[in-house]
Amino acid sequence: MKRHVSKLVLSGFLGILLLGCATQKKAVPTFNAVDLNPMLSGGEYLPKVDNFVVIFDKSGSMGDMYKGHKKLDYAKCTVNRMNQTIPNLKLTGSLRTFGRISVFCTKFTQNLWGPAPYIKSDLAAGLEKVGFSVGESPLNQALDATAADLKPAQGDIAVIIFTDADKETMNYDAVRKSAMALKSAYGSRMCIYTVQIGNDPEGKKLLQEVADIGKCGFYTNADQISSNKDMADFVRKV
């Protein structure tokens, strides 16, 4: 963890806060979102959920490089692509991060947007507030806070988690326990979807378990939903 913190403190002081889907290391190919709205207006699809929560990892390990990008930027790009692809539905959404809020702060999860009516620009603005990656990776705390955030929610819920699930900084047992508590609180109304950033096999196993706890969601890797078509398929399924 010290390795991550020292690296990320330096990154913070240098002001490497990159927006959108581009980094100084390597450009990301242009993404043209598939328009799913005609399928809704034509009656081919019906809304599956009424609420969604994005839980976003900004912990220290997300500052590591993956495929020429920081994992944090790779995750931001993936969420932005999802945001561009979501059709015009009447949804309530929110964005919650986990990881140290700042270098010297002892707060480890933060709500950056919502719960509020879903507007693409609002979710995008929330992502811009994520900041740099630093510190521990208490996904369990974010899941616990999400349980409280959702108390006013009506209807069905999708919880979508973006993380590398790095074992050096994440307490796997605590995550499983919190995921079970969240599922118990909302039962069949809630499905959990996990999106792994990177390819660590232990992280994959945990995220598959968390998705299985939700019973009606699934695990995927960000690499598998990077194209226009694959992201559209992901959005349709969620």
Coordinates of N, CA and C in Angstrom, one line a residue:
M1 N 0.8 -1.2 0.0 CA 0.0 0.0 0.0 C 0.9 1.3 0.0
K2 N 2.0 1.2 0.7 CA 2.9 2.4 0.7 C 3.4 2.7 -0.7
R3 N 3.6 1.7 -1.5 CA 4.1 1.9 -2.8 C 3.0 2.7 -3.6
H4 N 1.8 2.3 -3.4 CA 0.7 3.0 -4.1 C 0.6 4.5 -3.6
V5 N 0.6 4.7 -2.3 CA 0.4 6.0 -1.7 C 1.5 6.9 -2.2
S6 N 2.8 6.5 -2.1 CA 3.9 7.4 -2.5 C 3.8 7.8 -4.0
K7 N 3.5 6.8 -4.8 CA 3.3 7.1 -6.2 C 2.2 8.1 -6.5
L8 N 1.1 7.9 -5.8 CA -0.1 8.7 -6.1 C 0.0 10.1 -5.4
V9 N 0.7 10.2 -4.3 CA 0.9 11.5 -3.7 C 1.6 12.3 -4.8
L10 N 2.7 11.7 -5.4 CA 3.5 12.5 -6.4 C 2.6 12.8 -7.5
S11 N 1.7 11.9 -8.0 CA 0.8 12.2 -9.1 C -0.1 13.4 -8.7
G12 N -0.6 13.4 -7.5 CA -1.4 14.5 -7.1 C -0.7 15.8 -7.1
F13 N 0.5 15.9 -6.6 CA 1.3 17.1 -6.6 C 1.6 17.6 -8.0
L14 N 1.8 16.7 -8.9 CA 2.1 17.1 -10.3 C 0.8 17.5 -11.1
G15 N -0.4 17.2 -10.4 CA -1.6 17.7 -11.1 C -2.0 16.9 -12.3
I16 N -1.7 15.6 -12.2 CA -2.1 14.8 -13.4 C -3.5 14.3 -13.2
L17 N -4.4 15.2 -13.6 CA -5.9 14.9 -13.5 C -6.4 14.9 -14.9
L18 N -6.6 13.8 -15.5 CA -7.0 13.7 -16.9 C -8.5 13.5 -17.1
L19 N -9.1 14.3 -18.0 CA -10.5 14.2 -18.2 C -10.8 13.4 -19.4
G20 N -12.1 12.8 -19.5 CA -12.5 12.1 -20.7 C -11.8 10.8 -20.9
C21 N -11.5 10.4 -22.1 CA -10.9 9.1 -22.4 C -9.6 9.3 -23.1
A22 N -8.8 10.2 -22.7 CA -7.4 10.4 -23.3 C -6.4 10.5 -22.2
T23 N -5.2 10.0 -22.3 CA -4.1 10.2 -21.4 C -2.9 10.6 -22.1
Q24 N -1.8 11.0 -21.4 CA -0.6 11.4 -22.0 C 0.2 10.2 -22.6
K25 N -0.2 9.0 -22.1 CA 0.5 7.9 -22.5 C 0.1 7.3 -23.9
K26 N -1.2 7.3 -24.1 CA -1.8 6.6 -25.3 C -3.2 7.1 -25.5
A27 N -3.5 7.4 -26.8 CA -4.8 7.9 -27.1 C -5.8 6.7 -27.1
V28 N -7.0 7.0 -26.8 CA -8.1 5.9 -26.8 C -8.9 6.1 -28.1
P29 N -9.2 5.0 -28.8 CA -9.9 5.1 -30.1 C -11.3 5.8 -29.9
T30 N -11.7 6.5 -30.9 CA -13.0 7.2 -30.8 C -14.1 6.2 -30.5
F31 N -15.1 6.7 -29.7 CA -16.2 5.8 -29.3 C -17.5 6.5 -29.8
N32 N -18.2 5.8 -30.6 CA -19.5 6.3 -31.1 C -20.6 5.4 -30.6
A33 N -21.3 5.9 -29.6 CA -22.3 5.1 -28.9 C -23.4 4.7 -29.8
V34 N -23.8 3.4 -29.6 CA -25.0 2.9 -30.3 C -26.3 3.6 -29.7
D35 N -27.1 4.1 -30.6 CA -28.4 4.7 -30.2 C -29.4 3.7 -29.9
L36 N -29.7 3.5 -28.6 CA -30.7 2.5 -28.2 C -32.1 3.0 -28.2
N37 N -32.3 4.3 -28.3 CA -33.6 5.0 -28.2 C -34.6 4.4 -29.2
P38 N -34.3 4.2 -30.5 CA -35.3 3.6 -31.4 C -35.9 2.3 -30.9
M39 N -35.0 1.5 -30.2 CA -35.5 0.2 -29.7 C -36.5 0.4 -28.6
L40 N -36.4 1.5 -27.9 CA -37.3 1.8 -26.8 C -38.6 2.3 -27.4
S41 N -38.5 3.3 -28.3 CA -39.7 3.9 -28.9 C -40.5 2.9 -29.7
G42 N -39.8 1.9 -30.3 CA -40.4 0.9 -31.1 C -41.0 -0.3 -30.3
G43 N -40.8 -0.2 -29.0 CA -41.3 -1.3 -28.1 C -40.5 -2.5 -28.1
E44 N -39.3 -2.5 -28.7 CA -38.5 -3.7 -28.7 C -37.9 -4.0 -27.3
Y45 N -37.7 -2.9 -26.6 CA -37.1 -3.0 -25.2 C -38.0 -2.2 -24.2
L46 N -38.1 -2.7 -23.0 CA -38.7 -2.0 -21.9 C -37.7 -1.8 -20.8
P47 N -37.9 -0.7 -20.0 CA -36.9 -0.4 -18.9 C -36.9 -1.6 -17.9
K48 N -35.7 -2.0 -17.5 CA -35.5 -3.1 -16.6 C -35.4 -2.6 -15.1
V49 N -34.9 -1.4 -15.0 CA -34.7 -0.8 -13.6 C -35.2 0.6 -13.5
D50 N -35.4 1.0 -12.3 CA -35.8 2.4 -12.1 C -34.7 3.2 -11.5
N51 N -33.7 2.6 -10.9 CA -32.6 3.3 -10.2 C -31.3 2.5 -10.6
F52 N -30.2 3.3 -10.7 CA -28.9 2.7 -10.8 C -27.8 3.5 -9.9
V53 N -26.9 2.7 -9.5 CA -25.8 3.3 -8.7 C -24.5 2.9 -9.3
V54 N -23.6 3.8 -9.6 CA -22.2 3.6 -10.0 C -21.3 3.7 -8.8
I55 N -20.6 2.6 -8.5 CA -19.6 2.6 -7.4 C -18.3 2.5 -8.0
F56 N -17.5 3.6 -7.8 CA -16.2 3.8 -8.6 C -15.0 3.8 -7.7
D57 N -14.0 3.0 -8.0 CA -12.8 2.8 -7.3 C -11.8 3.9 -7.6
K58 N -11.4 4.7 -6.6 CA -10.3 5.7 -6.8 C -9.1 5.4 -5.8
S59 N -9.0 4.2 -5.4 CA -7.9 3.9 -4.5 C -6.6 3.9 -5.1
G60 N -5.5 3.7 -4.3 CA -4.2 3.8 -4.8 C -3.8 2.9 -5.9
S61 N -4.3 1.6 -5.9 CA -3.9 0.7 -7.0 C -4.5 1.1 -8.3
M62 N -5.5 2.0 -8.3 CA -6.1 2.5 -9.6 C -5.1 3.5 -10.3
G63 N -4.0 3.8 -9.6 CA -3.0 4.7 -10.3 C -2.0 3.9 -11.1
D64 N -2.1 2.6 -11.0 CA -1.2 1.7 -11.7 C -1.5 1.7 -13.2
M65 N -0.6 1.5 -14.0 CA -0.8 1.5 -15.5 C -1.4 0.2 -16.0
Y66 N -2.3 0.3 -17.0 CA -2.9 -0.9 -17.6 C -3.2 -0.6 -19.0
K67 N -2.5 -1.3 -19.9 CA -2.7 -1.1 -21.4 C -2.4 0.3 -21.8
G68 N -1.4 0.9 -21.2 CA -1.0 2.2 -21.6 C -1.7 3.4 -20.9
H69 N -2.6 3.1 -20.0 CA -3.3 4.1 -19.2 C -3.3 3.8 -17.8
K70 N -3.5 4.8 -17.0 CA -3.8 4.6 -15.5 C -5.2 3.9 -15.5
K71 N -5.3 2.9 -14.5 CA -6.5 2.2 -14.4 C -7.7 3.2 -14.1
L72 N -7.4 4.2 -13.3 CA -8.4 5.2 -13.0 C -9.0 5.8 -14.3
D73 N -8.1 6.2 -15.2 CA -8.6 6.8 -16.4 C -9.3 5.8 -17.3
Y74 N -8.8 4.6 -17.3 CA -9.5 3.5 -18.0 C -10.9 3.3 -17.5
A75 N -11.0 3.3 -16.2 CA -12.4 3.2 -15.6 C -13.3 4.3 -15.9
K76 N -12.7 5.6 -15.8 CA -13.5 6.8 -16.2 C -14.0 6.7 -17.6
C77 N -13.1 6.2 -18.5 CA -13.5 6.1 -19.9 C -14.6 5.1 -20.0
T78 N -14.6 4.0 -19.3 CA -15.6 3.0 -19.4 C -16.9 3.5 -18.9
V79 N -16.9 4.2 -17.8 CA -18.2 4.7 -17.3 C -18.7 5.8 -18.2
N80 N -17.9 6.6 -18.8 CA -18.3 7.6 -19.7 C -19.0 7.0 -20.9
R81 N -18.4 5.9 -21.4 CA -19.0 5.2 -22.6 C -20.3 4.6 -22.2
M82 N -20.5 4.1 -21.0 CA -21.7 3.6 -20.5 C -22.8 4.7 -20.5
N83 N -22.3 5.9 -20.0 CA -23.2 7.0 -19.9 C -23.7 7.5 -21.2
Q84 N -22.8 7.5 -22.2 CA -23.2 7.9 -23.6 C -24.2 6.9 -24.2
T85 N -24.1 5.6 -23.7 CA -25.0 4.6 -24.4 C -26.3 4.5 -23.7
I86 N -26.4 4.8 -22.5 CA -27.7 4.7 -21.8 C -28.8 5.5 -22.5
P87 N -29.9 4.9 -22.9 CA -31.0 5.6 -23.7 C -31.7 6.6 -22.8
N88 N -32.6 7.3 -23.3 CA -33.4 8.3 -22.6 C -34.5 7.7 -21.8
L89 N -34.1 7.2 -20.6 CA -35.0 6.6 -19.7 C -35.2 7.5 -18.5
K90 N -36.4 7.4 -17.8 CA -36.6 8.1 -16.6 C -36.0 7.2 -15.4
L91 N -34.8 7.5 -15.1 CA -34.1 6.8 -14.1 C -33.6 7.7 -13.0
T92 N -33.4 7.2 -11.8 CA -32.7 7.9 -10.7 C -31.3 7.3 -10.6
G93 N -30.3 8.1 -10.6 CA -28.9 7.6 -10.6 C -28.1 8.2 -9.5
S94 N -27.0 7.6 -9.2 CA -26.0 8.2 -8.3 C -24.6 7.7 -8.6
L95 N -23.6 8.4 -8.1 CA -22.2 8.0 -8.3 C -21.5 8.1 -6.9
R96 N -20.9 7.0 -6.5 CA -20.2 7.0 -5.2 C -18.8 6.4 -5.4
T97 N -17.8 7.1 -4.8 CA -16.5 6.6 -5.0 C -16.0 5.9 -3.7
F98 N -15.0 5.1 -3.8 CA -14.3 4.6 -2.6 C -12.8 4.7 -2.8
G99 N -12.1 4.8 -1.7 CA -10.6 5.2 -1.7 C -10.5 6.4 -0.9
R100 N -9.3 6.7 -0.5 CA -9.1 7.9 0.4 C -9.5 9.2 -0.4
I101 N -10.3 10.0 0.2 CA -10.8 11.2 -0.5 C -9.7 12.1 -0.9
S102 N -8.7 12.3 0.0 CA -7.5 13.1 -0.3 C -6.4 12.5 0.5
V103 N -5.2 12.9 0.2 CA -4.0 12.3 0.8 C -4.1 12.2 2.4
F104 N -4.5 13.3 3.0 CA -4.5 13.3 4.5 C -5.9 13.1 5.1
C105 N -6.9 12.9 4.2 CA -8.3 12.7 4.7 C -8.5 11.3 5.2
T106 N -9.3 11.1 6.2 CA -9.6 9.8 6.7 C -11.0 9.3 6.3
K107 N -11.6 10.0 5.4 CA -12.8 9.6 4.8 C -12.6 8.7 3.5
F108 N -13.3 7.6 3.4 CA -13.0 6.6 2.4 C -14.0 6.4 1.4
T109 N -15.2 7.0 1.5 CA -16.2 6.9 0.5 C -16.9 8.2 0.4
Q110 N -17.3 8.6 -0.8 CA -18.0 9.9 -1.1 C -19.0 9.8 -2.2
N111 N -20.1 10.5 -1.9 CA -21.2 10.5 -3.0 C -20.9 11.8 -3.8
L112 N -20.7 11.6 -5.1 CA -20.3 12.7 -6.0 C -21.5 13.2 -6.8
W113 N -22.6 12.4 -6.9 CA -23.8 12.8 -7.6 C -24.9 11.9 -7.2
G114 N -26.1 12.5 -7.0 CA -27.3 11.8 -6.7 C -27.5 11.4 -5.3
P115 N -28.5 10.6 -5.0 CA -29.5 10.1 -6.0 C -30.3 11.3 -6.6
A116 N -30.4 11.3 -7.9 CA -31.1 12.4 -8.6 C -31.6 11.9 -10.0
P117 N -32.6 12.6 -10.6 CA -33.0 12.2 -11.9 C -31.8 12.1 -12.8
Y118 N -31.8 11.0 -13.6 CA -30.6 10.8 -14.5 C -30.6 11.8 -15.7
I119 N -29.4 12.5 -15.7 CA -29.1 13.4 -16.8 C -27.7 13.1 -17.2
K120 N -27.4 12.8 -18.4 CA -26.0 12.4 -18.9 C -25.0 13.4 -18.4
S121 N -25.2 14.7 -18.6 CA -24.2 15.7 -18.2 C -24.0 15.7 -16.7
D122 N -25.0 15.4 -15.9 CA -24.8 15.4 -14.5 C -23.8 14.2 -14.0
L123 N -24.0 13.0 -14.6 CA -23.2 11.9 -14.3 C -21.7 12.2 -14.8
A124 N -21.6 12.8 -16.0 CA -20.3 13.2 -16.5 C -19.6 14.2 -15.6
A125 N -20.4 15.1 -15.1 CA -19.8 16.1 -14.2 C -19.3 15.5 -12.9
G126 N -20.1 14.5 -12.4 CA -19.7 13.8 -11.2 C -18.4 13.1 -11.4
L127 N -18.2 12.5 -12.6 CA -16.9 11.8 -12.9 C -15.8 12.7 -12.9
E128 N -16.0 13.9 -13.3 CA -14.9 14.9 -13.3 C -14.4 15.3 -11.9
K129 N -15.2 15.0 -10.9 CA -14.9 15.3 -9.6 C -14.1 14.2 -8.8
V130 N -13.9 13.1 -9.5 CA -13.3 11.9 -8.9 C -11.9 12.3 -8.3
G131 N -11.1 13.0 -9.0 CA -9.8 13.4 -8.6 C -8.8 12.3 -8.8
F132 N -7.7 12.3 -8.1 CA -6.6 11.3 -8.3 C -6.8 10.1 -7.4
S133 N -6.1 9.0 -7.7 CA -6.2 7.8 -6.9 C -5.2 7.8 -5.8
V134 N -5.7 7.3 -4.6 CA -4.8 7.3 -3.4 C -5.5 6.4 -2.3
G135 N -4.6 5.7 -1.6 CA -5.0 5.1 -0.4 C -5.6 3.7 -0.5
E136 N -6.3 3.3 0.6 CA -6.9 2.0 0.7 C -8.1 1.8 -0.3
S137 N -8.7 0.6 -0.3 CA -9.7 0.3 -1.3 C -10.9 -0.3 -0.5
P138 N -11.6 0.5 0.3 CA -12.7 -0.1 1.1 C -14.1 -0.2 0.4
L139 N -14.1 -1.0 -0.6 CA -15.4 -1.2 -1.3 C -16.5 -1.6 -0.3
N140 N -16.2 -2.2 0.7 CA -17.2 -2.6 1.7 C -17.9 -1.3 2.3
Q141 N -17.1 -0.3 2.5 CA -17.7 1.0 3.1 C -18.6 1.6 2.0
A142 N -18.2 1.5 0.8 CA -19.1 2.1 -0.3 C -20.4 1.3 -0.4
L143 N -20.3 0.0 -0.3 CA -21.6 -0.8 -0.3 C -22.5 -0.5 0.9
D144 N -21.9 -0.3 2.0 CA -22.7 0.1 3.2 C -23.3 1.4 3.0
A145 N -22.6 2.4 2.5 CA -23.1 3.7 2.3 C -24.2 3.7 1.2
T146 N -24.0 2.9 0.2 CA -25.0 2.7 -0.8 C -26.4 2.2 -0.3
A147 N -26.3 1.3 0.7 CA -27.5 0.8 1.3 C -28.3 1.9 1.9
A148 N -27.6 2.9 2.5 CA -28.3 4.0 3.1 C -28.8 5.0 2.1
D149 N -28.0 5.2 1.0 CA -28.4 6.1 -0.1 C -29.7 5.7 -0.7
L150 N -29.9 4.4 -0.8 CA -31.0 3.8 -1.6 C -32.3 3.7 -0.8
K151 N -32.3 4.1 0.5 CA -33.5 4.0 1.3 C -34.8 4.6 0.7
P152 N -34.6 5.8 0.1 CA -35.8 6.4 -0.5 C -36.2 5.8 -1.9
A153 N -35.4 4.9 -2.4 CA -35.6 4.4 -3.8 C -36.8 3.6 -4.0
Q154 N -37.5 3.8 -5.0 CA -38.7 3.1 -5.4 C -38.4 2.2 -6.7
G155 N -38.9 1.0 -6.7 CA -38.6 0.2 -7.9 C -37.3 -0.6 -7.8
D156 N -37.0 -1.1 -9.0 CA -35.8 -2.0 -9.1 C -34.5 -1.2 -9.2
I157 N -33.4 -1.8 -8.8 CA -32.1 -1.2 -8.7 C -31.0 -2.0 -9.3
A158 N -30.1 -1.3 -10.0 CA -28.9 -1.9 -10.5 C -27.7 -1.2 -9.8
V159 N -26.9 -2.0 -9.2 CA -25.6 -1.5 -8.6 C -24.5 -1.9 -9.5
I160 N -23.7 -1.0 -10.0 CA -22.7 -1.3 -11.0 C -21.3 -0.8 -10.4
I161 N -20.4 -1.8 -10.2 CA -19.2 -1.5 -9.5 C -18.0 -1.6 -10.5
F162 N -17.2 -0.5 -10.5 CA -16.0 -0.5 -11.3 C -14.8 -0.5 -10.4
T163 N -13.9 -1.5 -10.5 CA -12.8 -1.6 -9.6 C -11.8 -2.6 -10.1
D164 N -10.5 -2.5 -9.7 CA -9.6 -3.6 -10.0 C -9.6 -4.7 -9.0
A165 N -10.2 -4.4 -7.8 CA -10.3 -5.4 -6.7 C -8.9 -5.9 -6.3
D166 N -8.0 -4.9 -6.1 CA -6.6 -5.2 -5.7 C -6.6 -5.8 -4.3
K167 N -6.0 -6.9 -4.1 CA -6.1 -7.6 -2.8 C -5.1 -6.9 -1.8
E168 N -4.1 -6.2 -2.3 CA -3.2 -5.5 -1.4 C -3.9 -4.4 -0.6
T169 N -5.0 -3.8 -1.1 CA -5.6 -2.7 -0.5 C -7.1 -2.9 -0.2
M170 N -7.6 -4.1 -0.5 CA -9.1 -4.4 -0.3 C -9.3 -5.6 0.6
N171 N -10.2 -5.4 1.5 CA -10.5 -6.5 2.5 C -11.6 -7.4 1.8
Y172 N -11.3 -8.5 1.3 CA -12.2 -9.3 0.5 C -13.4 -9.8 1.4
D173 N -13.0 -10.2 2.6 CA -14.1 -10.8 3.5 C -15.1 -9.7 3.9
A174 N -14.6 -8.5 4.1 CA -15.5 -7.4 4.4 C -16.4 -7.0 3.2
V175 N -15.8 -7.1 2.0 CA -16.6 -6.8 0.8 C -17.7 -7.8 0.7
R176 N -17.4 -9.1 0.9 CA -18.5 -10.1 0.8 C -19.6 -9.9 1.8
K177 N -19.2 -9.6 3.0 CA -20.2 -9.4 4.1 C -21.1 -8.2 3.7
S178 N -20.5 -7.1 3.2 CA -21.3 -5.9 2.9 C -22.2 -6.1 1.7
A179 N -21.7 -6.9 0.7 CA -22.5 -7.2 -0.4 C -23.7 -8.0 0.0
M180 N -23.5 -9.0 0.9 CA -24.6 -9.8 1.4 C -25.6 -8.9 2.1
A181 N -25.1 -8.0 2.9 CA -26.0 -7.1 3.7 C -26.9 -6.2 2.7
L182 N -26.2 -5.7 1.7 CA -26.9 -4.9 0.7 C -28.0 -5.7 0.0
K183 N -27.7 -6.9 -0.4 CA -28.6 -7.7 -1.1 C -29.8 -8.1 -0.1
S184 N -29.5 -8.3 1.1 CA -30.5 -8.7 2.1 C -31.5 -7.5 2.3
A185 N -30.9 -6.3 2.2 CA -31.8 -5.1 2.4 C -32.7 -4.8 1.3
Y186 N -32.4 -5.2 0.1 CA -33.2 -4.9 -1.1 C -33.7 -6.1 -1.8
G187 N -33.2 -7.2 -1.5 CA -33.8 -8.5 -2.0 C -33.9 -8.5 -3.5
S188 N -35.0 -9.0 -4.1 CA -35.1 -9.2 -5.5 C -35.2 -7.9 -6.3
R189 N -35.3 -6.8 -5.6 CA -35.4 -5.5 -6.3 C -34.0 -5.1 -6.8
M190 N -32.9 -5.7 -6.3 CA -31.6 -5.3 -6.6 C -30.7 -6.4 -7.3
C191 N -30.0 -6.0 -8.3 CA -29.0 -6.8 -9.0 C -27.7 -6.1 -8.9
I192 N -26.6 -6.9 -8.8 CA -25.2 -6.3 -8.7 C -24.4 -6.7 -9.9
Y193 N -23.8 -5.7 -10.5 CA -23.0 -5.9 -11.7 C -21.6 -5.5 -11.4
T194 N -20.6 -6.3 -11.6 CA -19.2 -5.9 -11.3 C -18.4 -5.8 -12.6
V195 N -17.6 -4.8 -12.8 CA -16.8 -4.5 -13.9 C -15.3 -4.4 -13.5
Q196 N -14.5 -5.4 -13.8 CA -13.1 -5.4 -13.4 C -12.2 -4.5 -14.3
I197 N -11.4 -3.7 -13.7 CA -10.4 -2.9 -14.4 C -9.1 -3.7 -14.2
G198 N -8.5 -4.2 -15.3 CA -7.3 -5.0 -15.2 C -7.6 -6.4 -15.3
N199 N -6.6 -7.3 -15.0 CA -6.8 -8.7 -15.2 C -6.3 -9.6 -14.1
D200 N -6.3 -9.1 -12.8 CA -5.8 -9.8 -11.7 C -6.8 -11.0 -11.4
P201 N -6.3 -12.3 -11.4 CA -7.2 -13.4 -11.3 C -7.9 -13.4 -9.9
E202 N -7.3 -13.0 -8.8 CA -7.9 -13.0 -7.5 C -9.0 -11.9 -7.5
G203 N -8.7 -10.8 -8.1 CA -9.8 -9.8 -8.2 C -11.0 -10.2 -9.0
K204 N -10.7 -11.0 -10.1 CA -11.8 -11.5 -10.9 C -12.7 -12.4 -10.1
K205 N -12.0 -13.3 -9.3 CA -12.8 -14.3 -8.5 C -13.7 -13.6 -7.5
L206 N -13.1 -12.6 -6.8 CA -13.9 -11.8 -5.8 C -15.1 -11.2 -6.5
L207 N -14.9 -10.5 -7.6 CA -16.0 -9.8 -8.3 C -17.0 -10.7 -8.8
Q208 N -16.6 -11.9 -9.3 CA -17.6 -12.9 -9.7 C -18.5 -13.3 -8.5
E209 N -17.8 -13.4 -7.3 CA -18.6 -13.8 -6.1 C -19.6 -12.7 -5.7
V210 N -19.1 -11.5 -5.8 CA -20.0 -10.3 -5.4 C -21.2 -10.3 -6.4
A211 N -21.0 -10.5 -7.7 CA -22.1 -10.5 -8.6 C -23.0 -11.6 -8.3
D212 N -22.5 -12.8 -7.9 CA -23.3 -13.9 -7.6 C -24.1 -13.7 -6.4
I213 N -23.6 -12.9 -5.4 CA -24.4 -12.6 -4.2 C -25.6 -11.8 -4.6
G214 N -25.5 -11.0 -5.6 CA -26.7 -10.3 -6.1 C -27.7 -11.1 -6.8
K215 N -27.3 -12.3 -7.2 CA -28.2 -13.4 -7.8 C -28.7 -13.1 -9.2
C216 N -28.9 -11.8 -9.6 CA -29.5 -11.5 -10.9 C -28.6 -10.6 -11.7
G217 N -27.3 -10.4 -11.2 CA -26.4 -9.6 -12.0 C -25.3 -10.5 -12.6
F218 N -24.2 -9.9 -13.0 CA -23.1 -10.6 -13.6 C -21.8 -9.9 -13.5
Y219 N -20.7 -10.6 -13.7 CA -19.3 -10.0 -13.8 C -19.0 -9.8 -15.2
T220 N -18.2 -8.8 -15.5 CA -17.5 -8.6 -16.8 C -16.2 -7.9 -16.6
N221 N -15.4 -7.8 -17.6 CA -14.2 -7.1 -17.6 C -14.3 -5.8 -18.5
A222 N -13.8 -4.7 -18.1 CA -13.9 -3.5 -18.9 C -13.4 -3.7 -20.3
D223 N -12.4 -4.6 -20.5 CA -11.9 -4.9 -21.9 C -13.0 -5.5 -22.7
Q224 N -14.0 -6.2 -22.1 CA -15.0 -6.9 -22.9 C -16.2 -6.0 -23.3
I225 N -16.2 -4.7 -22.8 CA -17.3 -3.8 -23.1 C -16.7 -2.5 -23.7
S226 N -15.6 -2.6 -24.3 CA -14.9 -1.4 -24.8 C -15.4 -0.9 -26.1
S227 N -15.9 -1.8 -26.9 CA -16.4 -1.4 -28.3 C -17.8 -0.9 -28.2
N228 N -18.3 -0.2 -29.2 CA -19.6 0.4 -29.3 C -20.7 -0.7 -29.1
K229 N -20.5 -1.8 -29.8 CA -21.5 -2.9 -29.8 C -21.5 -3.6 -28.4
D230 N -20.3 -3.9 -27.9 CA -20.2 -4.6 -26.6 C -20.8 -3.7 -25.5
M231 N -20.5 -2.4 -25.5 CA -21.1 -1.6 -24.5 C -22.6 -1.5 -24.6
A232 N -23.1 -1.5 -25.8 CA -24.6 -1.5 -26.0 C -25.2 -2.7 -25.5
D233 N -24.5 -3.9 -25.7 CA -25.0 -5.1 -25.2 C -25.0 -5.1 -23.7
F234 N -24.0 -4.5 -23.1 CA -23.9 -4.4 -21.6 C -25.1 -3.6 -21.1
V235 N -25.3 -2.4 -21.7 CA -26.3 -1.5 -21.2 C -27.7 -2.2 -21.3
R236 N -27.9 -2.9 -22.4 CA -29.2 -3.6 -22.6 C -29.4 -4.6 -21.5
K237 N -28.4 -5.4 -21.2 CA -28.5 -6.4 -20.2 C -28.7 -5.9 -18.8
V238 N -28.1 -4.8 -18.5 CA -28.2 -4.2 -17.2 C -29.5 -3.4 -17.0

